């Protein structure tokens, strides 16, 4: 087991290097040259074509974009290991500190949403499987269906319309962390984004839990457990849920991606200063260093989530062996 | 050992076994049974009709829509619903209803094509990975991990940009971004099924890997695969809508529901219908797809047969 973890950690490091290399190369294929955006219009007036070219080359050299790609990658990667993520080409800020600030916001909201989704997802799914066809099942399935069928931005817009414009109960944009400034205001700002972020993963978890609990309920060992006179709680937790959780756990790696991928949309709608919004903005302006840094950090999160998922497999299903 | 094999060969070649099997089991009309179970739930029947209607509307959009999807009329911008414009008009004076009707084409196309691409790639890779021992399986799963680990938004935008933005780019981007999910699902399922005794028995009888995969493992993967695919048709439509909503998917004037919601959001306080109506259209289509998939699952699942038949 320890061996397995060490080997997996090692391959995780390789994975992050590989992914950052691929992203580094692919990003250079994005349309648009950040140097174009950087060049002030006034500077271009009255310049000949050669002077303009020279000016752009100088800017390119200043940002290290004139060197061969592998060299650029090498410098960037080594600097990053030393904690230097470089500077934004388009907007000039230091990427490292800016990223740390924004990551705190995205991670905070994302983790809250993840915990919320997993607890209520498994709860809803299990209850509706056990009471299959009863009204509890109907209600739980309806909630799950709303979460699966309604896109996050629609839910967000509806909630903004109802709670923001009509009832004027909750703020409709802006965000700061609870420990930085007005605590109550921060909590009010947290409610809508976390709810919207959690809804779809919660629904997916509930649906998968229901379907695999139904599968397990029909198996012989569960009938034996009932026949032995096991109490409902014991049968469900010890015999059904533990066996039904493998596909549910598989889903969680995906849900982590879903939450952090969805953060771009949620942060755009609620005007939250997080990583997702920064990613989209930098992507559209082809701001290489920012996109690269965010991609690596998000990759790191998903790699760790996947490792945890794989380790959990062995915990819930001892038939799967690590070798 | 060789004696045993010979004996088994001998037994295997006797025709009695096959004759017995054929005669003992009365032939069940699988299709009739499927239809009967499928239409048992009212909500499934309703969703099935809904889906048929949406498909028909998408196919005959030219005849159904009262206006063209890009018919500007600057004298009628931001009109409330009226007899002429049933859902009102947007900031460029285009009929909202007509744009939603034409948008159904884009949504259906992206949803079905992206799932087809992702499920095919994912299932084949998942089966190979789950069934090959050691290095090959491990290698495939590490590559899948790599694809899974790239932030989906980054990956999808990069692919869409390389192929060229627009509908085909978005389809392939969504397909490539979602296939690792299928690989992991099938891989996990194969690992579990492989532990069963009948696989060992089948192997002991000298069945080829291909036969074991198609006869035993694939049928065990079908039910979760269908549940996943139905989830993913809706999810693909929503990913496309999300990309379009962010302004990096299908861009105007092509009538994609996501970008319509984005455009309408500016007028949320005065004309909420502009952003909410296209969103509701997404919900209706995704709901219909999911319910029909649910019905298919109930009708296909062999474990539920006893209770439903």
PDB file of N, CA, C and O in Angstrom, chain A residues 8 15 19 26 29 31 145 148-151 153-154 157-158 160-161 165 204 207 210-211 215 218 257 264-265 268-269 283-284 295 298-299 302-303 306 319, chain B residues 142 145-146 148-151 153-154 157-158 161-162 177 195 230-231 238 241-242 245-246 248 261 265 268 272 276 279 283 286-287 290-291 294 297 301 303:
ATOM      1  N   UNK A   8       2.446   6.216  -6.956  1.00  0.00           N
ATOM      2  CA  UNK A   8       1.440   7.110  -7.516  1.00  0.00           C
ATOM      3  C   UNK A   8       1.860   8.587  -7.377  1.00  0.00           C
ATOM      4  O   UNK A   8       1.673   9.370  -8.297  1.00  0.00           O
ATOM      5  N   UNK A  15       3.031  13.485 -14.191  1.00  0.00           N
ATOM      6  CA  UNK A  15       1.792  13.901 -14.837  1.00  0.00           C
ATOM      7  C   UNK A  15       1.697  15.419 -14.918  1.00  0.00           C
ATOM      8  O   UNK A  15       1.371  15.982 -15.969  1.00  0.00           O
ATOM      9  N   UNK A  19       1.468  17.477 -18.307  1.00  0.00           N
ATOM     10  CA  UNK A  19       0.317  18.324 -18.609  1.00  0.00           C
ATOM     11  C   UNK A  19       0.753  19.768 -18.819  1.00  0.00           C
ATOM     12  O   UNK A  19       0.303  20.437 -19.754  1.00  0.00           O
ATOM     13  N   UNK A  26       0.236  24.059 -26.409  1.00  0.00           N
ATOM     14  CA  UNK A  26      -1.073  24.340 -27.020  1.00  0.00           C
ATOM     15  C   UNK A  26      -1.451  25.808 -26.904  1.00  0.00           C
ATOM     16  O   UNK A  26      -2.043  26.381 -27.817  1.00  0.00           O
ATOM     17  N   UNK A  29      -0.771  28.180 -29.558  1.00  0.00           N
ATOM     18  CA  UNK A  29      -1.559  28.108 -30.787  1.00  0.00           C
ATOM     19  C   UNK A  29      -2.801  28.991 -30.705  1.00  0.00           C
ATOM     20  O   UNK A  29      -3.547  29.101 -31.669  1.00  0.00           O
ATOM     21  N   UNK A  31      -5.303  31.964 -30.964  1.00  0.00           N
ATOM     22  CA  UNK A  31      -5.276  33.106 -31.865  1.00  0.00           C
ATOM     23  C   UNK A  31      -5.007  34.386 -31.058  1.00  0.00           C
ATOM     24  O   UNK A  31      -5.351  34.465 -29.881  1.00  0.00           O
ATOM     25  N   UNK A 145     -33.340  15.903 -10.552  1.00  0.00           N
ATOM     26  CA  UNK A 145     -33.559  16.223 -11.960  1.00  0.00           C
ATOM     27  C   UNK A 145     -33.376  17.701 -12.257  1.00  0.00           C
ATOM     28  O   UNK A 145     -32.833  18.066 -13.299  1.00  0.00           O
ATOM     29  N   UNK A 148     -29.717  18.320 -12.441  1.00  0.00           N
ATOM     30  CA  UNK A 148     -29.049  17.785 -13.629  1.00  0.00           C
ATOM     31  C   UNK A 148     -29.475  18.540 -14.875  1.00  0.00           C
ATOM     32  O   UNK A 148     -28.670  18.786 -15.767  1.00  0.00           O
ATOM     33  N   UNK A 149     -30.775  18.929 -14.944  1.00  0.00           N
ATOM     34  CA  UNK A 149     -31.268  19.479 -16.200  1.00  0.00           C
ATOM     35  C   UNK A 149     -31.088  20.985 -16.323  1.00  0.00           C
ATOM     36  O   UNK A 149     -31.065  21.498 -17.422  1.00  0.00           O
ATOM     37  N   UNK A 150     -30.985  21.684 -15.198  1.00  0.00           N
ATOM     38  CA  UNK A 150     -30.901  23.139 -15.305  1.00  0.00           C
ATOM     39  C   UNK A 150     -29.446  23.578 -15.307  1.00  0.00           C
ATOM     40  O   UNK A 150     -28.694  23.238 -14.400  1.00  0.00           O
ATOM     41  N   UNK A 151     -29.013  24.298 -16.352  1.00  0.00           N
ATOM     42  CA  UNK A 151     -27.632  24.784 -16.362  1.00  0.00           C
ATOM     43  C   UNK A 151     -27.392  25.755 -15.208  1.00  0.00           C
ATOM     44  O   UNK A 151     -28.308  26.491 -14.817  1.00  0.00           O
ATOM     45  N   UNK A 153     -25.900  28.511 -14.961  1.00  0.00           N
ATOM     46  CA  UNK A 153     -26.108  29.951 -15.165  1.00  0.00           C
ATOM     47  C   UNK A 153     -27.586  30.325 -15.121  1.00  0.00           C
ATOM     48  O   UNK A 153     -27.937  31.416 -14.693  1.00  0.00           O
ATOM     49  N   UNK A 154     -28.462  29.375 -15.528  1.00  0.00           N
ATOM     50  CA  UNK A 154     -29.892  29.675 -15.463  1.00  0.00           C
ATOM     51  C   UNK A 154     -30.344  29.772 -14.004  1.00  0.00           C
ATOM     52  O   UNK A 154     -31.049  30.712 -13.617  1.00  0.00           O
ATOM     53  N   UNK A 157     -29.136  32.968 -12.602  1.00  0.00           N
ATOM     54  CA  UNK A 157     -29.897  34.126 -13.080  1.00  0.00           C
ATOM     55  C   UNK A 157     -31.255  34.195 -12.394  1.00  0.00           C
ATOM     56  O   UNK A 157     -31.697  35.268 -11.949  1.00  0.00           O
ATOM     57  N   UNK A 158     -31.915  33.031 -12.272  1.00  0.00           N
ATOM     58  CA  UNK A 158     -33.220  33.004 -11.602  1.00  0.00           C
ATOM     59  C   UNK A 158     -33.091  33.469 -10.157  1.00  0.00           C
ATOM     60  O   UNK A 158     -33.890  34.270  -9.676  1.00  0.00           O
ATOM     61  N   UNK A 160     -30.743  35.326  -8.834  1.00  0.00           N
ATOM     62  CA  UNK A 160     -30.430  36.757  -8.806  1.00  0.00           C
ATOM     63  C   UNK A 160     -31.702  37.568  -9.016  1.00  0.00           C
ATOM     64  O   UNK A 160     -31.957  38.554  -8.324  1.00  0.00           O
ATOM     65  N   UNK A 161     -32.529  37.099  -9.970  1.00  0.00           N
ATOM     66  CA  UNK A 161     -33.758  37.825 -10.259  1.00  0.00           C
ATOM     67  C   UNK A 161     -34.686  37.836  -9.053  1.00  0.00           C
ATOM     68  O   UNK A 161     -35.208  38.885  -8.666  1.00  0.00           O
ATOM     69  N   UNK A 165     -33.259  41.127  -7.387  1.00  0.00           N
ATOM     70  CA  UNK A 165     -34.076  42.201  -7.946  1.00  0.00           C
ATOM     71  C   UNK A 165     -35.446  42.300  -7.302  1.00  0.00           C
ATOM     72  O   UNK A 165     -35.940  43.386  -7.041  1.00  0.00           O
ATOM     73  N   UNK A 204     -25.947  14.809  -9.484  1.00  0.00           N
ATOM     74  CA  UNK A 204     -25.267  13.666 -10.106  1.00  0.00           C
ATOM     75  C   UNK A 204     -24.949  12.596  -9.066  1.00  0.00           C
ATOM     76  O   UNK A 204     -25.145  11.405  -9.302  1.00  0.00           O
ATOM     77  N   UNK A 207     -28.138  10.792  -8.048  1.00  0.00           N
ATOM     78  CA  UNK A 207     -28.621   9.893  -9.082  1.00  0.00           C
ATOM     79  C   UNK A 207     -27.796   8.613  -9.151  1.00  0.00           C
ATOM     80  O   UNK A 207     -28.325   7.505  -9.230  1.00  0.00           O
ATOM     81  N   UNK A 210     -28.472   6.484  -6.032  1.00  0.00           N
ATOM     82  CA  UNK A 210     -29.753   5.793  -6.117  1.00  0.00           C
ATOM     83  C   UNK A 210     -29.627   4.574  -7.014  1.00  0.00           C
ATOM     84  O   UNK A 210     -30.038   3.468  -6.643  1.00  0.00           O
ATOM     85  N   UNK A 211     -29.020   4.751  -8.188  1.00  0.00           N
ATOM     86  CA  UNK A 211     -28.960   3.647  -9.134  1.00  0.00           C
ATOM     87  C   UNK A 211     -28.088   2.514  -8.618  1.00  0.00           C
ATOM     88  O   UNK A 211     -28.437   1.345  -8.747  1.00  0.00           O
ATOM     89  N   UNK A 215     -29.063  -1.421  -7.336  1.00  0.00           N
ATOM     90  CA  UNK A 215     -28.361  -2.621  -7.792  1.00  0.00           C
ATOM     91  C   UNK A 215     -28.016  -3.524  -6.621  1.00  0.00           C
ATOM     92  O   UNK A 215     -28.247  -4.729  -6.659  1.00  0.00           O
ATOM     93  N   UNK A 218     -30.662  -5.702  -4.467  1.00  0.00           N
ATOM     94  CA  UNK A 218     -31.158  -6.975  -4.980  1.00  0.00           C
ATOM     95  C   UNK A 218     -30.184  -8.124  -4.778  1.00  0.00           C
ATOM     96  O   UNK A 218     -30.467  -9.244  -5.184  1.00  0.00           O
ATOM     97  N   UNK A 257     -13.723  18.381 -10.771  1.00  0.00           N
ATOM     98  CA  UNK A 257     -13.504  19.099 -12.025  1.00  0.00           C
ATOM     99  C   UNK A 257     -14.692  19.981 -12.363  1.00  0.00           C
ATOM    100  O   UNK A 257     -14.547  21.113 -12.805  1.00  0.00           O
ATOM    101  N   UNK A 264     -15.774  29.230 -13.328  1.00  0.00           N
ATOM    102  CA  UNK A 264     -15.616  30.315 -14.299  1.00  0.00           C
ATOM    103  C   UNK A 264     -16.949  30.998 -14.561  1.00  0.00           C
ATOM    104  O   UNK A 264     -17.036  32.234 -14.560  1.00  0.00           O
ATOM    105  N   UNK A 265     -17.998  30.183 -14.767  1.00  0.00           N
ATOM    106  CA  UNK A 265     -19.317  30.747 -15.059  1.00  0.00           C
ATOM    107  C   UNK A 265     -19.872  31.472 -13.835  1.00  0.00           C
ATOM    108  O   UNK A 265     -20.336  32.621 -13.926  1.00  0.00           O
ATOM    109  N   UNK A 268     -18.124  34.672 -13.136  1.00  0.00           N
ATOM    110  CA  UNK A 268     -18.470  35.716 -14.098  1.00  0.00           C
ATOM    111  C   UNK A 268     -19.813  36.338 -13.753  1.00  0.00           C
ATOM    112  O   UNK A 268     -19.972  37.559 -13.814  1.00  0.00           O
ATOM    113  N   UNK A 269     -20.808  35.496 -13.392  1.00  0.00           N
ATOM    114  CA  UNK A 269     -22.149  36.019 -13.129  1.00  0.00           C
ATOM    115  C   UNK A 269     -22.168  36.854 -11.843  1.00  0.00           C
ATOM    116  O   UNK A 269     -22.703  37.954 -11.816  1.00  0.00           O
ATOM    117  N   UNK A 283      -7.518  34.012 -21.006  1.00  0.00           N
ATOM    118  CA  UNK A 283      -7.636  33.179 -22.194  1.00  0.00           C
ATOM    119  C   UNK A 283      -7.997  34.031 -23.398  1.00  0.00           C
ATOM    120  O   UNK A 283      -7.429  33.898 -24.466  1.00  0.00           O
ATOM    121  N   UNK A 284      -8.973  34.937 -23.224  1.00  0.00           N
ATOM    122  CA  UNK A 284      -9.451  35.742 -24.334  1.00  0.00           C
ATOM    123  C   UNK A 284      -8.388  36.738 -24.796  1.00  0.00           C
ATOM    124  O   UNK A 284      -8.353  37.112 -25.957  1.00  0.00           O
ATOM    125  N   UNK A 295      -3.587  26.972 -15.202  1.00  0.00           N
ATOM    126  CA  UNK A 295      -3.747  25.602 -15.687  1.00  0.00           C
ATOM    127  C   UNK A 295      -2.980  24.632 -14.802  1.00  0.00           C
ATOM    128  O   UNK A 295      -3.483  23.571 -14.435  1.00  0.00           O
ATOM    129  N   UNK A 298      -4.754  24.306 -11.319  1.00  0.00           N
ATOM    130  CA  UNK A 298      -5.985  23.519 -11.420  1.00  0.00           C
ATOM    131  C   UNK A 298      -5.663  22.050 -11.694  1.00  0.00           C
ATOM    132  O   UNK A 298      -6.329  21.143 -11.195  1.00  0.00           O
ATOM    133  N   UNK A 299      -4.610  21.807 -12.512  1.00  0.00           N
ATOM    134  CA  UNK A 299      -4.183  20.433 -12.778  1.00  0.00           C
ATOM    135  C   UNK A 299      -3.780  19.745 -11.483  1.00  0.00           C
ATOM    136  O   UNK A 299      -4.159  18.595 -11.228  1.00  0.00           O
ATOM    137  N   UNK A 302      -6.820  18.629  -9.517  1.00  0.00           N
ATOM    138  CA  UNK A 302      -7.510  17.440 -10.033  1.00  0.00           C
ATOM    139  C   UNK A 302      -6.657  16.187  -9.856  1.00  0.00           C
ATOM    140  O   UNK A 302      -7.195  15.114  -9.582  1.00  0.00           O
ATOM    141  N   UNK A 303      -5.319  16.321 -10.005  1.00  0.00           N
ATOM    142  CA  UNK A 303      -4.445  15.157  -9.824  1.00  0.00           C
ATOM    143  C   UNK A 303      -4.568  14.628  -8.397  1.00  0.00           C
ATOM    144  O   UNK A 303      -4.707  13.419  -8.168  1.00  0.00           O
ATOM    145  N   UNK A 306      -7.896  12.887  -7.953  1.00  0.00           N
ATOM    146  CA  UNK A 306      -7.918  11.559  -8.560  1.00  0.00           C
ATOM    147  C   UNK A 306      -7.171  10.542  -7.723  1.00  0.00           C
ATOM    148  O   UNK A 306      -7.585   9.388  -7.612  1.00  0.00           O
ATOM    149  N   UNK A 319     -11.832  -6.004  -2.739  1.00  0.00           N
ATOM    150  CA  UNK A 319     -11.508  -6.937  -3.826  1.00  0.00           C
ATOM    151  C   UNK A 319     -10.537  -6.301  -4.814  1.00  0.00           C
ATOM    152  O   UNK A 319      -9.816  -6.985  -5.515  1.00  0.00           O
TER     153      UNK A 319
ATOM    154  N   UNK B 142      -2.974   5.951 -16.956  1.00  0.00           N
ATOM    155  CA  UNK B 142      -2.168   7.148 -16.662  1.00  0.00           C
ATOM    156  C   UNK B 142      -2.424   8.232 -17.710  1.00  0.00           C
ATOM    157  O   UNK B 142      -2.542   9.401 -17.388  1.00  0.00           O
ATOM    158  N   UNK B 145      -5.673   9.679 -16.957  1.00  0.00           N
ATOM    159  CA  UNK B 145      -5.486  10.602 -15.834  1.00  0.00           C
ATOM    160  C   UNK B 145      -4.978  11.950 -16.329  1.00  0.00           C
ATOM    161  O   UNK B 145      -5.425  12.999 -15.871  1.00  0.00           O
ATOM    162  N   UNK B 146      -4.021  11.880 -17.282  1.00  0.00           N
ATOM    163  CA  UNK B 146      -3.440  13.117 -17.798  1.00  0.00           C
ATOM    164  C   UNK B 146      -4.514  13.968 -18.459  1.00  0.00           C
ATOM    165  O   UNK B 146      -4.602  15.170 -18.217  1.00  0.00           O
ATOM    166  N   UNK B 148      -7.770  13.756 -17.966  1.00  0.00           N
ATOM    167  CA  UNK B 148      -8.717  14.186 -16.936  1.00  0.00           C
ATOM    168  C   UNK B 148      -8.174  15.379 -16.168  1.00  0.00           C
ATOM    169  O   UNK B 148      -8.906  16.278 -15.780  1.00  0.00           O
ATOM    170  N   UNK B 149      -6.836  15.380 -15.967  1.00  0.00           N
ATOM    171  CA  UNK B 149      -6.257  16.393 -15.090  1.00  0.00           C
ATOM    172  C   UNK B 149      -6.153  17.764 -15.733  1.00  0.00           C
ATOM    173  O   UNK B 149      -6.008  18.757 -15.039  1.00  0.00           O
ATOM    174  N   UNK B 150      -6.189  17.820 -17.076  1.00  0.00           N
ATOM    175  CA  UNK B 150      -6.160  19.138 -17.702  1.00  0.00           C
ATOM    176  C   UNK B 150      -7.482  19.827 -17.399  1.00  0.00           C
ATOM    177  O   UNK B 150      -8.531  19.250 -17.612  1.00  0.00           O
ATOM    178  N   UNK B 151      -7.439  21.049 -16.859  1.00  0.00           N
ATOM    179  CA  UNK B 151      -8.698  21.739 -16.551  1.00  0.00           C
ATOM    180  C   UNK B 151      -9.593  21.762 -17.788  1.00  0.00           C
ATOM    181  O   UNK B 151      -9.139  22.186 -18.855  1.00  0.00           O
ATOM    182  N   UNK B 153     -11.991  23.511 -18.962  1.00  0.00           N
ATOM    183  CA  UNK B 153     -12.207  24.768 -19.687  1.00  0.00           C
ATOM    184  C   UNK B 153     -11.006  25.078 -20.578  1.00  0.00           C
ATOM    185  O   UNK B 153     -11.155  25.458 -21.743  1.00  0.00           O
ATOM    186  N   UNK B 154      -9.792  24.883 -20.030  1.00  0.00           N
ATOM    187  CA  UNK B 154      -8.569  25.119 -20.789  1.00  0.00           C
ATOM    188  C   UNK B 154      -8.529  24.173 -21.983  1.00  0.00           C
ATOM    189  O   UNK B 154      -8.330  24.586 -23.129  1.00  0.00           O
ATOM    190  N   UNK B 157     -11.308  24.927 -24.707  1.00  0.00           N
ATOM    191  CA  UNK B 157     -11.052  26.133 -25.492  1.00  0.00           C
ATOM    192  C   UNK B 157      -9.888  25.908 -26.458  1.00  0.00           C
ATOM    193  O   UNK B 157      -9.942  26.301 -27.625  1.00  0.00           O
ATOM    194  N   UNK B 158      -8.835  25.202 -25.957  1.00  0.00           N
ATOM    195  CA  UNK B 158      -7.685  24.939 -26.812  1.00  0.00           C
ATOM    196  C   UNK B 158      -8.098  24.116 -28.026  1.00  0.00           C
ATOM    197  O   UNK B 158      -7.755  24.448 -29.157  1.00  0.00           O
ATOM    198  N   UNK B 161     -10.295  25.981 -30.439  1.00  0.00           N
ATOM    199  CA  UNK B 161      -9.550  26.996 -31.173  1.00  0.00           C
ATOM    200  C   UNK B 161      -8.695  26.376 -32.259  1.00  0.00           C
ATOM    201  O   UNK B 161      -8.578  26.909 -33.361  1.00  0.00           O
ATOM    202  N   UNK B 162      -8.089  25.213 -31.939  1.00  0.00           N
ATOM    203  CA  UNK B 162      -7.220  24.578 -32.926  1.00  0.00           C
ATOM    204  C   UNK B 162      -8.030  24.094 -34.123  1.00  0.00           C
ATOM    205  O   UNK B 162      -7.625  24.248 -35.276  1.00  0.00           O
ATOM    206  N   UNK B 177     -13.254  16.341 -24.180  1.00  0.00           N
ATOM    207  CA  UNK B 177     -13.173  16.708 -22.761  1.00  0.00           C
ATOM    208  C   UNK B 177     -13.968  15.747 -21.887  1.00  0.00           C
ATOM    209  O   UNK B 177     -13.699  15.634 -20.697  1.00  0.00           O
ATOM    210  N   UNK B 195     -13.650 -10.132 -11.313  1.00  0.00           N
ATOM    211  CA  UNK B 195     -13.443 -10.938 -10.111  1.00  0.00           C
ATOM    212  C   UNK B 195     -14.397 -12.132 -10.062  1.00  0.00           C
ATOM    213  O   UNK B 195     -14.215 -13.034  -9.258  1.00  0.00           O
ATOM    214  N   UNK B 230     -26.981   8.927 -21.146  1.00  0.00           N
ATOM    215  CA  UNK B 230     -28.144   9.801 -21.084  1.00  0.00           C
ATOM    216  C   UNK B 230     -27.843  11.032 -20.245  1.00  0.00           C
ATOM    217  O   UNK B 230     -28.251  12.132 -20.581  1.00  0.00           O
ATOM    218  N   UNK B 231     -27.092  10.809 -19.132  1.00  0.00           N
ATOM    219  CA  UNK B 231     -26.672  11.967 -18.355  1.00  0.00           C
ATOM    220  C   UNK B 231     -25.840  12.897 -19.239  1.00  0.00           C
ATOM    221  O   UNK B 231     -25.946  14.102 -19.163  1.00  0.00           O
ATOM    222  N   UNK B 238     -25.349  21.129 -21.970  1.00  0.00           N
ATOM    223  CA  UNK B 238     -25.112  22.180 -20.975  1.00  0.00           C
ATOM    224  C   UNK B 238     -23.686  22.723 -21.033  1.00  0.00           C
ATOM    225  O   UNK B 238     -23.465  23.920 -20.820  1.00  0.00           O
ATOM    226  N   UNK B 241     -23.675  25.063 -23.805  1.00  0.00           N
ATOM    227  CA  UNK B 241     -24.368  26.292 -23.401  1.00  0.00           C
ATOM    228  C   UNK B 241     -23.467  27.130 -22.498  1.00  0.00           C
ATOM    229  O   UNK B 241     -23.399  28.357 -22.630  1.00  0.00           O
ATOM    230  N   UNK B 242     -22.736  26.444 -21.584  1.00  0.00           N
ATOM    231  CA  UNK B 242     -21.832  27.153 -20.679  1.00  0.00           C
ATOM    232  C   UNK B 242     -20.720  27.862 -21.435  1.00  0.00           C
ATOM    233  O   UNK B 242     -20.409  29.029 -21.172  1.00  0.00           O
ATOM    234  N   UNK B 245     -22.182  30.696 -23.152  1.00  0.00           N
ATOM    235  CA  UNK B 245     -22.523  31.735 -22.179  1.00  0.00           C
ATOM    236  C   UNK B 245     -21.292  32.570 -21.827  1.00  0.00           C
ATOM    237  O   UNK B 245     -21.385  33.773 -21.629  1.00  0.00           O
ATOM    238  N   UNK B 246     -20.112  31.898 -21.751  1.00  0.00           N
ATOM    239  CA  UNK B 246     -18.879  32.627 -21.437  1.00  0.00           C
ATOM    240  C   UNK B 246     -18.359  33.403 -22.643  1.00  0.00           C
ATOM    241  O   UNK B 246     -17.425  34.186 -22.527  1.00  0.00           O
ATOM    242  N   UNK B 248     -17.115  31.917 -25.392  1.00  0.00           N
ATOM    243  CA  UNK B 248     -16.013  31.237 -26.075  1.00  0.00           C
ATOM    244  C   UNK B 248     -16.480  29.963 -26.761  1.00  0.00           C
ATOM    245  O   UNK B 248     -15.688  29.127 -27.125  1.00  0.00           O
ATOM    246  N   UNK B 261     -28.772  33.467 -23.773  1.00  0.00           N
ATOM    247  CA  UNK B 261     -28.928  33.767 -22.349  1.00  0.00           C
ATOM    248  C   UNK B 261     -27.966  34.866 -21.929  1.00  0.00           C
ATOM    249  O   UNK B 261     -28.319  35.789 -21.196  1.00  0.00           O
ATOM    250  N   UNK B 265     -28.964  38.558 -20.508  1.00  0.00           N
ATOM    251  CA  UNK B 265     -28.662  38.839 -19.107  1.00  0.00           C
ATOM    252  C   UNK B 265     -28.522  40.343 -18.852  1.00  0.00           C
ATOM    253  O   UNK B 265     -28.862  40.824 -17.774  1.00  0.00           O
ATOM    254  N   UNK B 268     -31.770  41.824 -17.682  1.00  0.00           N
ATOM    255  CA  UNK B 268     -32.484  40.991 -16.713  1.00  0.00           C
ATOM    256  C   UNK B 268     -33.527  41.777 -15.923  1.00  0.00           C
ATOM    257  O   UNK B 268     -34.648  41.323 -15.735  1.00  0.00           O
ATOM    258  N   UNK B 272     -36.732  40.070 -18.125  1.00  0.00           N
ATOM    259  CA  UNK B 272     -36.150  38.799 -17.677  1.00  0.00           C
ATOM    260  C   UNK B 272     -36.348  37.656 -18.678  1.00  0.00           C
ATOM    261  O   UNK B 272     -35.535  36.738 -18.727  1.00  0.00           O
ATOM    262  N   UNK B 276     -34.118  34.217 -19.528  1.00  0.00           N
ATOM    263  CA  UNK B 276     -34.700  33.041 -18.878  1.00  0.00           C
ATOM    264  C   UNK B 276     -35.316  32.090 -19.903  1.00  0.00           C
ATOM    265  O   UNK B 276     -35.181  30.869 -19.768  1.00  0.00           O
ATOM    266  N   UNK B 279     -32.889  29.697 -21.443  1.00  0.00           N
ATOM    267  CA  UNK B 279     -32.471  28.783 -20.375  1.00  0.00           C
ATOM    268  C   UNK B 279     -33.516  27.703 -20.126  1.00  0.00           C
ATOM    269  O   UNK B 279     -33.196  26.526 -19.970  1.00  0.00           O
ATOM    270  N   UNK B 283     -33.489  23.532 -20.282  1.00  0.00           N
ATOM    271  CA  UNK B 283     -34.016  22.639 -19.237  1.00  0.00           C
ATOM    272  C   UNK B 283     -34.975  21.621 -19.838  1.00  0.00           C
ATOM    273  O   UNK B 283     -34.894  20.420 -19.552  1.00  0.00           O
ATOM    274  N   UNK B 286     -33.023  18.993 -21.989  1.00  0.00           N
ATOM    275  CA  UNK B 286     -32.188  18.128 -21.160  1.00  0.00           C
ATOM    276  C   UNK B 286     -33.061  17.202 -20.312  1.00  0.00           C
ATOM    277  O   UNK B 286     -32.776  16.012 -20.167  1.00  0.00           O
ATOM    278  N   UNK B 287     -34.169  17.744 -19.795  1.00  0.00           N
ATOM    279  CA  UNK B 287     -35.088  16.930 -19.001  1.00  0.00           C
ATOM    280  C   UNK B 287     -35.649  15.781 -19.838  1.00  0.00           C
ATOM    281  O   UNK B 287     -35.665  14.623 -19.394  1.00  0.00           O
ATOM    282  N   UNK B 290     -33.012  13.109 -20.359  1.00  0.00           N
ATOM    283  CA  UNK B 290     -32.735  12.342 -19.145  1.00  0.00           C
ATOM    284  C   UNK B 290     -33.849  11.351 -18.824  1.00  0.00           C
ATOM    285  O   UNK B 290     -33.581  10.207 -18.448  1.00  0.00           O
ATOM    286  N   UNK B 291     -35.104  11.786 -18.977  1.00  0.00           N
ATOM    287  CA  UNK B 291     -36.223  10.905 -18.643  1.00  0.00           C
ATOM    288  C   UNK B 291     -36.304   9.728 -19.603  1.00  0.00           C
ATOM    289  O   UNK B 291     -36.537   8.586 -19.195  1.00  0.00           O
ATOM    290  N   UNK B 294     -33.759   7.355 -18.613  1.00  0.00           N
ATOM    291  CA  UNK B 294     -34.203   6.643 -17.413  1.00  0.00           C
ATOM    292  C   UNK B 294     -35.095   5.472 -17.789  1.00  0.00           C
ATOM    293  O   UNK B 294     -34.946   4.364 -17.264  1.00  0.00           O
ATOM    294  N   UNK B 297     -33.142   2.727 -19.270  1.00  0.00           N
ATOM    295  CA  UNK B 297     -32.415   1.962 -18.257  1.00  0.00           C
ATOM    296  C   UNK B 297     -33.323   0.958 -17.557  1.00  0.00           C
ATOM    297  O   UNK B 297     -32.975  -0.210 -17.404  1.00  0.00           O
ATOM    298  N   UNK B 301     -32.386  -3.029 -17.763  1.00  0.00           N
ATOM    299  CA  UNK B 301     -31.702  -3.618 -16.620  1.00  0.00           C
ATOM    300  C   UNK B 301     -32.248  -5.009 -16.297  1.00  0.00           C
ATOM    301  O   UNK B 301     -33.400  -5.140 -15.892  1.00  0.00           O
ATOM    302  N   UNK B 303     -31.669  -6.895 -13.856  1.00  0.00           N
ATOM    303  CA  UNK B 303     -31.959  -7.119 -12.446  1.00  0.00           C
ATOM    304  C   UNK B 303     -33.333  -6.596 -12.066  1.00  0.00           C
ATOM    305  O   UNK B 303     -33.920  -7.010 -11.083  1.00  0.00           O
TER     306      UNK B 303
END
